Amino acid sequence: MAMESDVRLVGVTKRFGKVTAVDGLGLEVSRGEFVSVIGPSGCGKTTMMRLIAGLDQPDAGQIWIRGERMERVPPYERNIGLVFQSFALFPHLDVMANVEFGLRMRGESSQPRQEKAVRALRAIGMENLARRRIEQLSGGQKQRVALARALVVEPALILLDEPLGSLDARLRIEMQSELKSLQRQMGITFIHVSHNQGEALVMADRIAVMNAGRFEQVATPTEIYKEPRTRFVAEFVGRNNIFEGEVAESRNGIVRVQTRHGVFAIEGRGRAPAERQKITFVVRADSMRTVDAGGPPTENVVSGVIKGLEYAGSVMLMVLDLGSDQELKVEQHESLSLGRAAPRHGATLTVTWTAADAHLLPTPSLTAHHMPEEERDVR
Ligand SMILES: Nc1ncnc2c1ncn2[C@@H]1O[C@H](COP(=O)(O)OP(=O)(O)OP(=O)(O)O)[C@@H](O)[C@H]1O
Ligand SMILES: [Mg+2]
């Protein structure tokens, strides 16, 4: 790597009794990068953040920040801003005093302290509430104050654990772009934990998808969305349809796969799995196109009974029952269904997709050890 990483995790492991909360995590975050960590509840996100912050010590592995190993560096010397749900503001102090706190602890004098705090408050759009007491603020306002409190000391790294969790949808979207532009402006490295994958897709330079204490994939939002590496990622991110089958034929860059629902063609993109090999492939819900049954496309066509139907703005979300316990998610822009009868519950719908829309998952034999060797079990 040309530039030294700002944050580097090597084989970081933390156990609580019998539970391995994080399990051999490896990650490199560049300076000024915004990394979002997403994953189901209990997968180890907060544990990872606490380890980076120094609030807990790993049982194995190493944590480096700006080229320095962190074992013996206490939390307050790590130059990290924390926006954690558990890090309460001081309820009896006003907004200004809360934001100034870190600077006061550093012994900065009153005038620069106030100037910096006002700047941070302006950045989060709360300068007019500087004299409000914390207990008189809404949940979203409190979170913004927590963010200003972290920003004001201009740390090398900010860790945000579910910072936008309790905001309503509109405020959340506003805050997302504010947060992102603040981060760009200040050039601060951000590691951000979220339950909300939409948020991560919008804000992050890279996304780390975590499952059971491990990273399943660390990649750009586009890659995560378009080229999930594992079944877990495909199921967790976006609206994906997952098919399993056996390779029937692999020729001229096209792989034909026999599934319970027919034979489907997939662009191999350099991969040519052997005949009879068991494989899994993914087709996004928004790649599905409605066709008239019996009409032209003869390949990659399935029919199912509509069992779920929902309008989300100008997009229609449908769930088809393909039989033998398989569902198919279809996401269709309204304009594409013009001239067709509106879909109804219980009606049969036929859809198609192109061979290029299907994405082969790497086979389990290739993914079992997908972490680089040096990032595993290092101590
Ligand atoms: N102090 C602790 N003592 C014992 N077990 C813990 C402790 N902290 C976390 N765990 C366990 O470690 C695992 C990971 O927890 P963690 O809080 O990191 O998950 P998370 O990904 O942040 O979940 P959520 O999305 O719900 O916040 C869980 O099984 C949790 O019960
Ligand atoms: Mg958590």
mmCIF file of C-alpha atoms and ligand atoms in Angstrom:
data_model
loop_
_atom_site.group_PDB
_atom_site.id
_atom_site.type_symbol
_atom_site.label_atom_id
_atom_site.label_comp_id
_atom_site.label_asym_id
_atom_site.label_seq_id
_atom_site.Cartn_x
_atom_site.Cartn_y
_atom_site.Cartn_z
ATOM 1 C CA MET A 1 0.000 0.000 0.000
ATOM 2 C CA ALA A 2 1.486 3.315 -1.096
ATOM 3 C CA MET A 3 0.133 5.482 1.663
ATOM 4 C CA GLU A 4 0.185 4.415 5.241
ATOM 5 C CA SER A 5 -3.217 3.465 6.548
ATOM 6 C CA ASP A 6 -4.817 5.708 9.101
ATOM 7 C CA VAL A 7 -6.371 2.754 10.848
ATOM 8 C CA ARG A 8 -5.178 -0.803 10.506
ATOM 9 C CA LEU A 9 -6.717 -3.838 12.156
ATOM 10 C CA VAL A 10 -4.787 -7.085 11.983
ATOM 11 C CA GLY A 11 -6.443 -10.277 13.172
ATOM 12 C CA VAL A 12 -8.360 -8.421 15.869
ATOM 13 C CA THR A 13 -10.244 -10.817 18.127
ATOM 14 C CA LYS A 14 -12.319 -10.217 21.239
ATOM 15 C CA ARG A 15 -14.073 -12.844 23.336
ATOM 16 C CA PHE A 16 -16.603 -12.439 26.083
ATOM 17 C CA GLY A 17 -16.603 -15.778 27.861
ATOM 18 C CA LYS A 18 -17.673 -18.290 25.229
ATOM 19 C CA VAL A 19 -18.797 -15.640 22.761
ATOM 20 C CA THR A 20 -16.253 -14.533 20.167
ATOM 21 C CA ALA A 21 -17.629 -11.076 19.504
ATOM 22 C CA VAL A 22 -15.069 -10.177 16.849
ATOM 23 C CA ASP A 23 -13.056 -12.847 15.152
ATOM 24 C CA GLY A 24 -9.832 -12.079 13.322
ATOM 25 C CA LEU A 25 -10.854 -8.740 11.808
ATOM 26 C CA GLY A 26 -8.548 -7.254 9.208
ATOM 27 C CA LEU A 27 -9.155 -3.756 7.846
ATOM 28 C CA GLU A 28 -7.148 -0.908 6.373
ATOM 29 C CA VAL A 29 -8.670 2.560 6.359
ATOM 30 C CA SER A 30 -6.920 5.367 4.479
ATOM 31 C CA ARG A 31 -6.676 8.911 5.708
ATOM 32 C CA GLY A 32 -9.853 10.854 4.992
ATOM 33 C CA GLU A 33 -11.772 7.739 4.062
ATOM 34 C CA PHE A 34 -15.358 7.122 5.161
ATOM 35 C CA VAL A 35 -15.959 3.473 5.959
ATOM 36 C CA SER A 36 -19.383 2.198 6.983
ATOM 37 C CA VAL A 37 -19.722 -1.058 8.848
ATOM 38 C CA ILE A 38 -23.047 -2.799 8.441
ATOM 39 C CA GLY A 39 -24.292 -6.098 9.757
ATOM 40 C CA PRO A 40 -27.049 -7.668 11.820
ATOM 41 C CA SER A 41 -27.569 -7.011 15.499
ATOM 42 C CA GLY A 42 -24.976 -8.723 17.676
ATOM 43 C CA CYS A 43 -22.445 -9.291 14.862
ATOM 44 C CA GLY A 44 -19.714 -7.348 16.684
ATOM 45 C CA LYS A 45 -19.881 -3.794 15.339
ATOM 46 C CA THR A 46 -19.864 -1.962 18.659
ATOM 47 C CA THR A 47 -17.227 -4.317 20.022
ATOM 48 C CA MET A 48 -14.958 -3.435 17.103
ATOM 49 C CA MET A 49 -15.511 0.284 17.687
ATOM 50 C CA ARG A 50 -14.804 -0.026 21.409
ATOM 51 C CA LEU A 51 -11.547 -1.826 20.622
ATOM 52 C CA ILE A 52 -10.447 0.884 18.206
ATOM 53 C CA ALA A 53 -11.357 3.539 20.764
ATOM 54 C CA GLY A 54 -9.404 1.710 23.454
ATOM 55 C CA LEU A 55 -12.417 1.184 25.694
ATOM 56 C CA ASP A 56 -11.726 -2.556 25.522
ATOM 57 C CA GLN A 57 -8.578 -4.536 24.799
ATOM 58 C CA PRO A 58 -8.425 -7.235 22.100
ATOM 59 C CA ASP A 59 -7.600 -10.814 23.100
ATOM 60 C CA ALA A 60 -5.562 -11.209 19.934
ATOM 61 C CA GLY A 61 -4.449 -9.107 16.992
ATOM 62 C CA GLN A 62 -3.208 -5.596 16.597
ATOM 63 C CA ILE A 63 -4.721 -2.155 16.188
ATOM 64 C CA TRP A 64 -2.649 0.533 14.518
ATOM 65 C CA ILE A 65 -3.588 4.193 14.200
ATOM 66 C CA ARG A 66 -1.394 6.435 12.046
ATOM 67 C CA GLY A 67 1.397 3.904 12.094
ATOM 68 C CA GLU A 68 1.431 3.440 15.853
ATOM 69 C CA ARG A 69 0.406 0.330 17.754
ATOM 70 C CA MET A 70 -2.311 1.115 20.228
ATOM 71 C CA GLU A 71 -1.928 -1.519 22.987
ATOM 72 C CA ARG A 72 -0.465 0.840 25.496
ATOM 73 C CA VAL A 73 -2.166 4.022 24.376
ATOM 74 C CA PRO A 74 -5.079 4.967 26.629
ATOM 75 C CA PRO A 75 -8.352 6.095 25.010
ATOM 76 C CA TYR A 76 -7.853 9.799 25.731
ATOM 77 C CA GLU A 77 -4.489 9.794 23.977
ATOM 78 C CA ARG A 78 -5.756 8.162 20.802
ATOM 79 C CA ASN A 79 -7.045 11.413 19.295
ATOM 80 C CA ILE A 80 -10.375 9.848 18.399
ATOM 81 C CA GLY A 81 -13.769 11.539 18.478
ATOM 82 C CA LEU A 82 -16.518 9.223 19.671
ATOM 83 C CA VAL A 83 -20.173 9.496 18.805
ATOM 84 C CA PHE A 84 -21.593 6.495 20.599
ATOM 85 C CA GLN A 85 -25.134 6.022 21.776
ATOM 86 C CA SER A 86 -23.809 5.168 25.204
ATOM 87 C CA PHE A 87 -21.764 8.335 25.409
ATOM 88 C CA ALA A 88 -24.267 10.625 27.004
ATOM 89 C CA LEU A 89 -24.051 14.382 26.863
ATOM 90 C CA PHE A 90 -23.966 16.315 30.128
ATOM 91 C CA PRO A 91 -27.661 16.941 30.714
ATOM 92 C CA HIS A 92 -27.227 19.774 33.177
ATOM 93 C CA LEU A 93 -24.979 21.811 30.865
ATOM 94 C CA ASP A 94 -26.109 23.757 27.838
ATOM 95 C CA VAL A 95 -25.266 22.890 24.229
ATOM 96 C CA MET A 96 -22.307 25.265 24.072
ATOM 97 C CA ALA A 97 -20.720 23.910 27.233
ATOM 98 C CA ASN A 98 -21.096 20.362 25.978
ATOM 99 C CA VAL A 99 -19.435 21.178 22.674
ATOM 100 C CA GLU A 100 -16.652 23.117 24.393
ATOM 101 C CA PHE A 101 -15.943 20.305 26.800
ATOM 102 C CA GLY A 102 -13.097 18.589 24.941
ATOM 103 C CA LEU A 103 -11.319 21.890 24.324
ATOM 104 C CA ARG A 104 -11.664 22.848 27.974
ATOM 105 C CA MET A 105 -10.114 19.515 28.951
ATOM 106 C CA ARG A 106 -7.184 20.361 26.715
ATOM 107 C CA GLY A 107 -6.766 23.642 28.506
ATOM 108 C CA GLU A 108 -7.646 25.895 25.586
ATOM 109 C CA SER A 109 -8.452 29.439 26.581
ATOM 110 C CA SER A 110 -11.929 30.825 26.483
ATOM 111 C CA GLN A 111 -11.901 32.796 23.245
ATOM 112 C CA PRO A 112 -10.591 30.206 20.744
ATOM 113 C CA ARG A 113 -12.680 27.635 22.571
ATOM 114 C CA GLN A 114 -15.855 29.572 21.960
ATOM 115 C CA GLU A 115 -14.975 30.361 18.365
ATOM 116 C CA LYS A 116 -14.354 26.718 17.567
ATOM 117 C CA ALA A 117 -17.508 25.601 19.325
ATOM 118 C CA VAL A 118 -19.591 28.149 17.430
ATOM 119 C CA ARG A 119 -18.087 26.935 14.167
ATOM 120 C CA ALA A 120 -18.933 23.330 15.010
ATOM 121 C CA LEU A 121 -22.467 24.319 15.992
ATOM 122 C CA ARG A 122 -22.893 26.236 12.766
ATOM 123 C CA ALA A 123 -21.733 23.172 10.849
ATOM 124 C CA ILE A 124 -24.521 21.095 12.367
ATOM 125 C CA GLY A 125 -27.078 23.901 12.057
ATOM 126 C CA MET A 126 -27.561 24.467 15.781
ATOM 127 C CA GLU A 127 -25.889 27.767 16.580
ATOM 128 C CA ASN A 128 -29.234 29.291 17.532
ATOM 129 C CA LEU A 129 -29.653 26.609 20.198
ATOM 130 C CA ALA A 130 -26.252 27.151 21.824
ATOM 131 C CA ARG A 131 -27.784 28.149 25.156
ATOM 132 C CA ARG A 132 -30.385 25.384 25.342
ATOM 133 C CA ARG A 133 -29.980 22.791 28.043
ATOM 134 C CA ILE A 134 -29.460 19.261 26.746
ATOM 135 C CA GLU A 135 -32.601 17.966 28.398
ATOM 136 C CA GLN A 136 -34.622 20.466 26.356
ATOM 137 C CA LEU A 137 -33.510 19.001 23.032
ATOM 138 C CA SER A 138 -35.039 16.365 20.783
ATOM 139 C CA GLY A 139 -33.248 13.057 20.193
ATOM 140 C CA GLY A 140 -32.005 14.184 16.796
ATOM 141 C CA GLN A 141 -30.732 17.477 18.184
ATOM 142 C CA LYS A 142 -28.866 15.640 20.918
ATOM 143 C CA GLN A 143 -27.185 13.480 18.341
ATOM 144 C CA ARG A 144 -26.092 16.523 16.415
ATOM 145 C CA VAL A 145 -24.611 18.029 19.570
ATOM 146 C CA ALA A 146 -22.735 14.778 20.168
ATOM 147 C CA LEU A 147 -21.341 15.044 16.661
ATOM 148 C CA ALA A 148 -20.297 18.688 17.171
ATOM 149 C CA ARG A 149 -18.635 17.683 20.426
ATOM 150 C CA ALA A 150 -16.578 15.089 18.562
ATOM 151 C CA LEU A 151 -15.757 17.372 15.615
ATOM 152 C CA VAL A 152 -14.661 20.384 17.625
ATOM 153 C CA VAL A 153 -11.405 18.839 18.826
ATOM 154 C CA GLU A 154 -10.443 18.023 15.210
ATOM 155 C CA PRO A 155 -9.515 14.411 15.902
ATOM 156 C CA ALA A 156 -7.610 12.193 13.487
ATOM 157 C CA LEU A 157 -10.459 9.741 13.485
ATOM 158 C CA ILE A 158 -14.134 9.825 14.303
ATOM 159 C CA LEU A 159 -16.008 6.700 15.282
ATOM 160 C CA LEU A 160 -19.765 6.933 14.918
ATOM 161 C CA ASP A 161 -21.874 4.121 16.263
ATOM 162 C CA GLU A 162 -25.437 4.474 14.934
ATOM 163 C CA PRO A 163 -25.277 8.230 15.084
ATOM 164 C CA LEU A 164 -28.431 8.823 13.082
ATOM 165 C CA GLY A 165 -30.411 6.030 14.652
ATOM 166 C CA SER A 166 -33.168 8.007 16.298
ATOM 167 C CA LEU A 167 -33.673 10.638 13.619
ATOM 168 C CA ASP A 168 -36.813 10.754 11.549
ATOM 169 C CA ALA A 169 -36.457 9.964 7.869
ATOM 170 C CA ARG A 170 -36.264 13.541 6.598
ATOM 171 C CA LEU A 171 -33.790 14.755 9.177
ATOM 172 C CA ARG A 172 -31.754 11.609 8.623
ATOM 173 C CA ILE A 173 -31.375 12.395 4.930
ATOM 174 C CA GLU A 174 -30.413 16.011 5.661
ATOM 175 C CA MET A 175 -27.896 14.893 8.255
ATOM 176 C CA GLN A 176 -26.433 12.310 5.909
ATOM 177 C CA SER A 177 -25.371 14.897 3.365
ATOM 178 C CA GLU A 178 -24.270 17.338 6.070
ATOM 179 C CA LEU A 179 -22.177 14.695 7.722
ATOM 180 C CA LYS A 180 -20.651 13.649 4.443
ATOM 181 C CA SER A 181 -19.694 17.173 3.394
ATOM 182 C CA LEU A 182 -18.316 17.966 6.853
ATOM 183 C CA GLN A 183 -16.197 14.868 6.675
ATOM 184 C CA ARG A 184 -14.905 15.817 3.212
ATOM 185 C CA GLN A 185 -14.165 19.382 4.237
ATOM 186 C CA MET A 186 -12.309 18.442 7.369
ATOM 187 C CA GLY A 187 -10.562 15.448 5.799
ATOM 188 C CA ILE A 188 -11.218 13.400 8.919
ATOM 189 C CA THR A 189 -11.236 9.610 8.713
ATOM 190 C CA PHE A 190 -14.630 8.216 9.655
ATOM 191 C CA ILE A 191 -15.652 4.750 10.704
ATOM 192 C CA HIS A 192 -19.389 4.618 10.905
ATOM 193 C CA VAL A 193 -21.634 1.828 12.110
ATOM 194 C CA SER A 194 -25.167 1.622 10.851
ATOM 195 C CA HIS A 195 -28.169 -0.639 10.784
ATOM 196 C CA ASN A 196 -29.325 1.264 7.776
ATOM 197 C CA GLN A 197 -27.713 0.029 4.581
ATOM 198 C CA GLY A 198 -29.210 2.860 2.528
ATOM 199 C CA GLU A 199 -27.331 5.284 4.716
ATOM 200 C CA ALA A 200 -24.090 3.378 4.227
ATOM 201 C CA LEU A 201 -24.581 3.187 0.460
ATOM 202 C CA VAL A 202 -25.013 6.960 0.299
ATOM 203 C CA MET A 203 -22.237 8.083 2.626
ATOM 204 C CA ALA A 204 -19.454 5.544 2.567
ATOM 205 C CA ASP A 205 -16.378 5.350 0.359
ATOM 206 C CA ARG A 206 -16.263 1.686 1.325
ATOM 207 C CA ILE A 207 -18.613 -0.623 3.150
ATOM 208 C CA ALA A 208 -17.574 -3.463 5.417
ATOM 209 C CA VAL A 209 -20.279 -6.090 5.755
ATOM 210 C CA MET A 210 -19.909 -7.910 9.050
ATOM 211 C CA ASN A 211 -21.404 -11.235 10.033
ATOM 212 C CA ALA A 212 -20.733 -13.177 13.228
ATOM 213 C CA GLY A 213 -17.619 -11.218 14.110
ATOM 214 C CA ARG A 214 -16.023 -11.383 10.657
ATOM 215 C CA PHE A 215 -15.982 -9.236 7.556
ATOM 216 C CA GLU A 216 -17.735 -10.986 4.685
ATOM 217 C CA GLN A 217 -16.785 -8.275 2.201
ATOM 218 C CA VAL A 218 -15.092 -4.901 2.317
ATOM 219 C CA ALA A 219 -15.605 -2.961 -0.910
ATOM 220 C CA THR A 220 -17.102 0.135 -2.517
ATOM 221 C CA PRO A 221 -20.877 0.535 -2.286
ATOM 222 C CA THR A 222 -21.179 -0.247 -5.999
ATOM 223 C CA GLU A 223 -19.236 -3.484 -5.678
ATOM 224 C CA ILE A 224 -21.142 -4.553 -2.606
ATOM 225 C CA TYR A 225 -24.391 -3.829 -4.383
ATOM 226 C CA LYS A 226 -23.547 -5.248 -7.786
ATOM 227 C CA GLU A 227 -21.026 -7.935 -6.983
ATOM 228 C CA PRO A 228 -21.721 -9.451 -3.601
ATOM 229 C CA ARG A 229 -19.033 -11.987 -2.775
ATOM 230 C CA THR A 230 -21.010 -14.170 -0.460
ATOM 231 C CA ARG A 231 -24.554 -15.310 -0.081
ATOM 232 C CA PHE A 232 -24.771 -13.467 3.209
ATOM 233 C CA VAL A 233 -23.847 -10.157 1.557
ATOM 234 C CA ALA A 234 -26.312 -10.779 -1.263
ATOM 235 C CA GLU A 235 -29.072 -11.430 1.244
ATOM 236 C CA PHE A 236 -28.174 -8.595 3.565
ATOM 237 C CA VAL A 237 -27.632 -5.809 1.029
ATOM 238 C CA GLY A 238 -30.201 -4.699 -1.492
ATOM 239 C CA ARG A 239 -33.098 -6.702 -2.858
ATOM 240 C CA ASN A 240 -31.563 -9.777 -4.349
ATOM 241 C CA ASN A 241 -32.836 -13.054 -5.676
ATOM 242 C CA ILE A 242 -30.617 -16.002 -4.992
ATOM 243 C CA PHE A 243 -30.717 -19.173 -7.073
ATOM 244 C CA GLU A 244 -28.909 -22.428 -6.548
ATOM 245 C CA GLY A 245 -28.236 -24.949 -9.233
ATOM 246 C CA GLU A 246 -25.823 -27.108 -11.094
ATOM 247 C CA VAL A 247 -23.774 -26.107 -14.109
ATOM 248 C CA ALA A 248 -25.317 -27.720 -17.185
ATOM 249 C CA GLU A 249 -22.999 -26.144 -19.708
ATOM 250 C CA SER A 250 -20.221 -23.577 -19.740
ATOM 251 C CA ARG A 251 -19.368 -22.310 -23.177
ATOM 252 C CA ASN A 252 -18.337 -19.082 -24.934
ATOM 253 C CA GLY A 253 -18.378 -17.152 -21.671
ATOM 254 C CA ILE A 254 -21.957 -18.153 -20.893
ATOM 255 C CA VAL A 255 -22.721 -20.501 -18.041
ATOM 256 C CA ARG A 256 -26.034 -22.366 -18.150
ATOM 257 C CA VAL A 257 -27.320 -23.453 -14.800
ATOM 258 C CA GLN A 258 -29.994 -26.031 -14.092
ATOM 259 C CA THR A 259 -32.183 -24.947 -11.170
ATOM 260 C CA ARG A 260 -35.487 -26.126 -9.804
ATOM 261 C CA HIS A 261 -37.094 -23.365 -11.840
ATOM 262 C CA GLY A 262 -35.470 -24.045 -15.187
ATOM 263 C CA VAL A 263 -32.165 -23.429 -16.931
ATOM 264 C CA PHE A 264 -30.713 -19.953 -16.675
ATOM 265 C CA ALA A 265 -27.892 -18.275 -18.572
ATOM 266 C CA ILE A 266 -25.250 -16.261 -16.772
ATOM 267 C CA GLU A 267 -22.319 -14.284 -18.110
ATOM 268 C CA GLY A 268 -19.258 -15.986 -16.682
ATOM 269 C CA ARG A 269 -17.073 -12.852 -16.681
ATOM 270 C CA GLY A 270 -13.870 -14.795 -16.885
ATOM 271 C CA ARG A 271 -15.113 -17.655 -14.768
ATOM 272 C CA ALA A 272 -15.921 -20.981 -16.315
ATOM 273 C CA PRO A 273 -17.131 -23.351 -13.635
ATOM 274 C CA ALA A 274 -16.974 -27.040 -14.478
ATOM 275 C CA GLU A 275 -20.044 -28.976 -15.564
ATOM 276 C CA ARG A 276 -22.061 -30.457 -12.694
ATOM 277 C CA GLN A 277 -20.506 -27.982 -10.278
ATOM 278 C CA LYS A 278 -22.979 -26.622 -7.745
ATOM 279 C CA ILE A 279 -23.199 -22.868 -7.896
ATOM 280 C CA THR A 280 -25.185 -19.958 -6.578
ATOM 281 C CA PHE A 281 -26.103 -16.868 -8.527
ATOM 282 C CA VAL A 282 -27.795 -13.609 -7.747
ATOM 283 C CA VAL A 283 -30.147 -11.407 -9.755
ATOM 284 C CA ARG A 284 -31.206 -8.057 -8.374
ATOM 285 C CA ALA A 285 -34.905 -7.351 -8.050
ATOM 286 C CA ASP A 286 -34.550 -4.255 -10.200
ATOM 287 C CA SER A 287 -33.090 -6.308 -13.073
ATOM 288 C CA MET A 288 -36.389 -8.135 -13.531
ATOM 289 C CA ARG A 289 -38.529 -7.122 -16.508
ATOM 290 C CA THR A 290 -42.133 -8.065 -16.969
ATOM 291 C CA VAL A 291 -42.902 -9.880 -20.195
ATOM 292 C CA ASP A 292 -46.080 -11.149 -21.752
ATOM 293 C CA ALA A 293 -46.235 -14.882 -21.231
ATOM 294 C CA GLY A 294 -45.518 -16.719 -24.464
ATOM 295 C CA GLY A 295 -43.820 -13.615 -25.912
ATOM 296 C CA PRO A 296 -40.272 -13.373 -27.262
ATOM 297 C CA PRO A 297 -37.552 -13.934 -24.694
ATOM 298 C CA THR A 298 -37.112 -17.630 -24.368
ATOM 299 C CA GLU A 299 -34.250 -17.629 -21.928
ATOM 300 C CA ASN A 300 -34.148 -16.558 -18.286
ATOM 301 C CA VAL A 301 -37.899 -16.491 -17.996
ATOM 302 C CA VAL A 302 -39.888 -17.454 -14.917
ATOM 303 C CA SER A 303 -43.512 -17.176 -13.974
ATOM 304 C CA GLY A 304 -44.961 -16.912 -10.527
ATOM 305 C CA VAL A 305 -48.053 -15.920 -8.639
ATOM 306 C CA ILE A 306 -48.049 -12.434 -7.162
ATOM 307 C CA LYS A 307 -48.262 -12.785 -3.415
ATOM 308 C CA GLY A 308 -46.979 -9.396 -2.348
ATOM 309 C CA LEU A 309 -47.418 -5.970 -3.871
ATOM 310 C CA GLU A 310 -46.307 -2.597 -2.654
ATOM 311 C CA TYR A 311 -45.839 0.830 -4.172
ATOM 312 C CA ALA A 312 -42.851 2.817 -2.985
ATOM 313 C CA GLY A 313 -43.023 6.140 -4.790
ATOM 314 C CA SER A 314 -42.775 5.456 -8.490
ATOM 315 C CA VAL A 315 -41.392 1.994 -7.914
ATOM 316 C CA MET A 316 -43.485 -1.110 -7.547
ATOM 317 C CA LEU A 317 -42.226 -3.924 -5.379
ATOM 318 C CA MET A 318 -43.612 -7.382 -5.994
ATOM 319 C CA VAL A 319 -43.014 -10.781 -4.510
ATOM 320 C CA LEU A 320 -43.789 -13.755 -6.707
ATOM 321 C CA ASP A 321 -44.294 -17.275 -5.500
ATOM 322 C CA LEU A 322 -42.339 -19.554 -7.836
ATOM 323 C CA GLY A 323 -43.403 -22.719 -6.046
ATOM 324 C CA SER A 324 -41.176 -25.130 -4.118
ATOM 325 C CA ASP A 325 -40.611 -22.504 -1.479
ATOM 326 C CA GLN A 326 -38.866 -19.981 -3.669
ATOM 327 C CA GLU A 327 -39.857 -16.373 -3.841
ATOM 328 C CA LEU A 328 -38.839 -13.901 -6.489
ATOM 329 C CA LYS A 329 -38.478 -10.225 -5.702
ATOM 330 C CA VAL A 330 -39.314 -7.901 -8.554
ATOM 331 C CA GLU A 331 -38.763 -4.175 -8.484
ATOM 332 C CA GLN A 332 -40.205 -2.310 -11.384
ATOM 333 C CA HIS A 333 -40.261 1.350 -12.249
ATOM 334 C CA GLU A 334 -43.789 2.517 -12.914
ATOM 335 C CA SER A 335 -42.943 3.729 -16.416
ATOM 336 C CA LEU A 336 -42.063 0.163 -17.436
ATOM 337 C CA SER A 337 -45.528 -1.111 -16.711
ATOM 338 C CA LEU A 338 -47.311 1.516 -18.778
ATOM 339 C CA GLY A 339 -49.754 -0.032 -21.183
ATOM 340 C CA ARG A 340 -49.981 -3.191 -19.087
ATOM 341 C CA ALA A 341 -52.780 -4.131 -16.786
ATOM 342 C CA ALA A 342 -51.946 -3.242 -13.189
ATOM 343 C CA PRO A 343 -50.592 -6.304 -11.370
ATOM 344 C CA ARG A 344 -52.903 -7.890 -8.823
ATOM 345 C CA HIS A 345 -52.549 -10.300 -5.959
ATOM 346 C CA GLY A 346 -53.013 -13.846 -7.168
ATOM 347 C CA ALA A 347 -52.322 -13.050 -10.813
ATOM 348 C CA THR A 348 -49.555 -14.855 -12.638
ATOM 349 C CA LEU A 349 -46.657 -12.703 -13.756
ATOM 350 C CA THR A 350 -43.848 -13.644 -16.130
ATOM 351 C CA VAL A 351 -40.501 -11.911 -15.832
ATOM 352 C CA THR A 352 -37.132 -12.081 -17.510
ATOM 353 C CA TRP A 353 -33.580 -10.834 -17.046
ATOM 354 C CA THR A 354 -30.439 -10.815 -19.133
ATOM 355 C CA ALA A 355 -27.449 -13.104 -18.746
ATOM 356 C CA ALA A 356 -25.430 -9.989 -17.866
ATOM 357 C CA ASP A 357 -27.780 -9.180 -14.977
ATOM 358 C CA ALA A 358 -27.003 -12.456 -13.237
ATOM 359 C CA HIS A 359 -24.003 -12.526 -10.959
ATOM 360 C CA LEU A 360 -22.228 -15.751 -10.040
ATOM 361 C CA LEU A 361 -21.199 -15.991 -6.405
ATOM 362 C CA PRO A 362 -17.697 -17.328 -5.894
ATOM 363 C CA THR A 363 -18.065 -20.979 -4.962
ATOM 364 C CA PRO A 364 -17.696 -21.901 -1.283
ATOM 365 C CA SER A 365 -14.410 -23.682 -1.906
ATOM 366 C CA LEU A 366 -12.969 -20.383 -3.064
ATOM 367 C CA THR A 367 -14.517 -18.179 -0.377
ATOM 368 C CA ALA A 368 -13.805 -20.243 2.718
ATOM 369 C CA HIS A 369 -10.426 -18.580 3.162
ATOM 370 C CA HIS A 370 -10.987 -15.335 1.383
ATOM 371 C CA MET A 371 -9.167 -13.283 3.996
ATOM 372 C CA PRO A 372 -5.534 -12.649 3.162
ATOM 373 C CA GLU A 373 -3.351 -15.035 5.104
ATOM 374 C CA GLU A 374 -1.473 -12.361 7.012
ATOM 375 C CA GLU A 375 -4.729 -10.970 8.406
ATOM 376 C CA ARG A 376 -5.714 -14.195 10.082
ATOM 377 C CA ASP A 377 -4.811 -15.106 13.627
ATOM 378 C CA VAL A 378 -1.853 -12.815 13.888
ATOM 379 C CA ARG A 379 -0.455 -12.302 17.297
HETATM 380 N N1 LIG B 1 -19.526 -6.649 27.668
HETATM 381 C C1 LIG B 1 -19.992 -7.770 27.096
HETATM 382 N N2 LIG B 1 -20.070 -8.917 27.791
HETATM 383 C C2 LIG B 1 -20.507 -10.057 27.210
HETATM 384 N N3 LIG B 1 -20.910 -10.152 25.937
HETATM 385 C C3 LIG B 1 -20.845 -9.045 25.181
HETATM 386 C C4 LIG B 1 -20.400 -7.800 25.717
HETATM 387 N N4 LIG B 1 -20.458 -6.876 24.735
HETATM 388 C C5 LIG B 1 -20.933 -7.511 23.643
HETATM 389 N N5 LIG B 1 -21.162 -8.810 23.909
HETATM 390 C C6 LIG B 1 -21.633 -9.816 22.929
HETATM 391 O O1 LIG B 1 -20.798 -9.762 21.808
HETATM 392 C C7 LIG B 1 -21.549 -9.880 20.602
HETATM 393 C C8 LIG B 1 -21.352 -8.637 19.748
HETATM 394 O O2 LIG B 1 -21.967 -7.528 20.378
HETATM 395 P P1 LIG B 1 -21.926 -6.062 19.772
HETATM 396 O O3 LIG B 1 -22.491 -5.144 20.781
HETATM 397 O O4 LIG B 1 -20.556 -5.780 19.298
HETATM 398 O O5 LIG B 1 -22.913 -6.214 18.530
HETATM 399 P P2 LIG B 1 -23.437 -5.098 17.497
HETATM 400 O O6 LIG B 1 -23.061 -5.575 16.148
HETATM 401 O O7 LIG B 1 -22.969 -3.755 17.924
HETATM 402 O O8 LIG B 1 -25.014 -5.225 17.658
HETATM 403 P P3 LIG B 1 -26.157 -4.072 17.552
HETATM 404 O O9 LIG B 1 -26.368 -3.856 16.078
HETATM 405 O O10 LIG B 1 -27.327 -4.724 18.174
HETATM 406 O O11 LIG B 1 -25.672 -2.860 18.268
HETATM 407 C C9 LIG B 1 -22.974 -10.121 21.048
HETATM 408 O O12 LIG B 1 -23.193 -11.500 21.073
HETATM 409 C C10 LIG B 1 -23.018 -9.535 22.427
HETATM 410 O O13 LIG B 1 -23.992 -10.155 23.210
HETATM 411 MG MG MG B 2 -23.951 -1.987 18.541
#
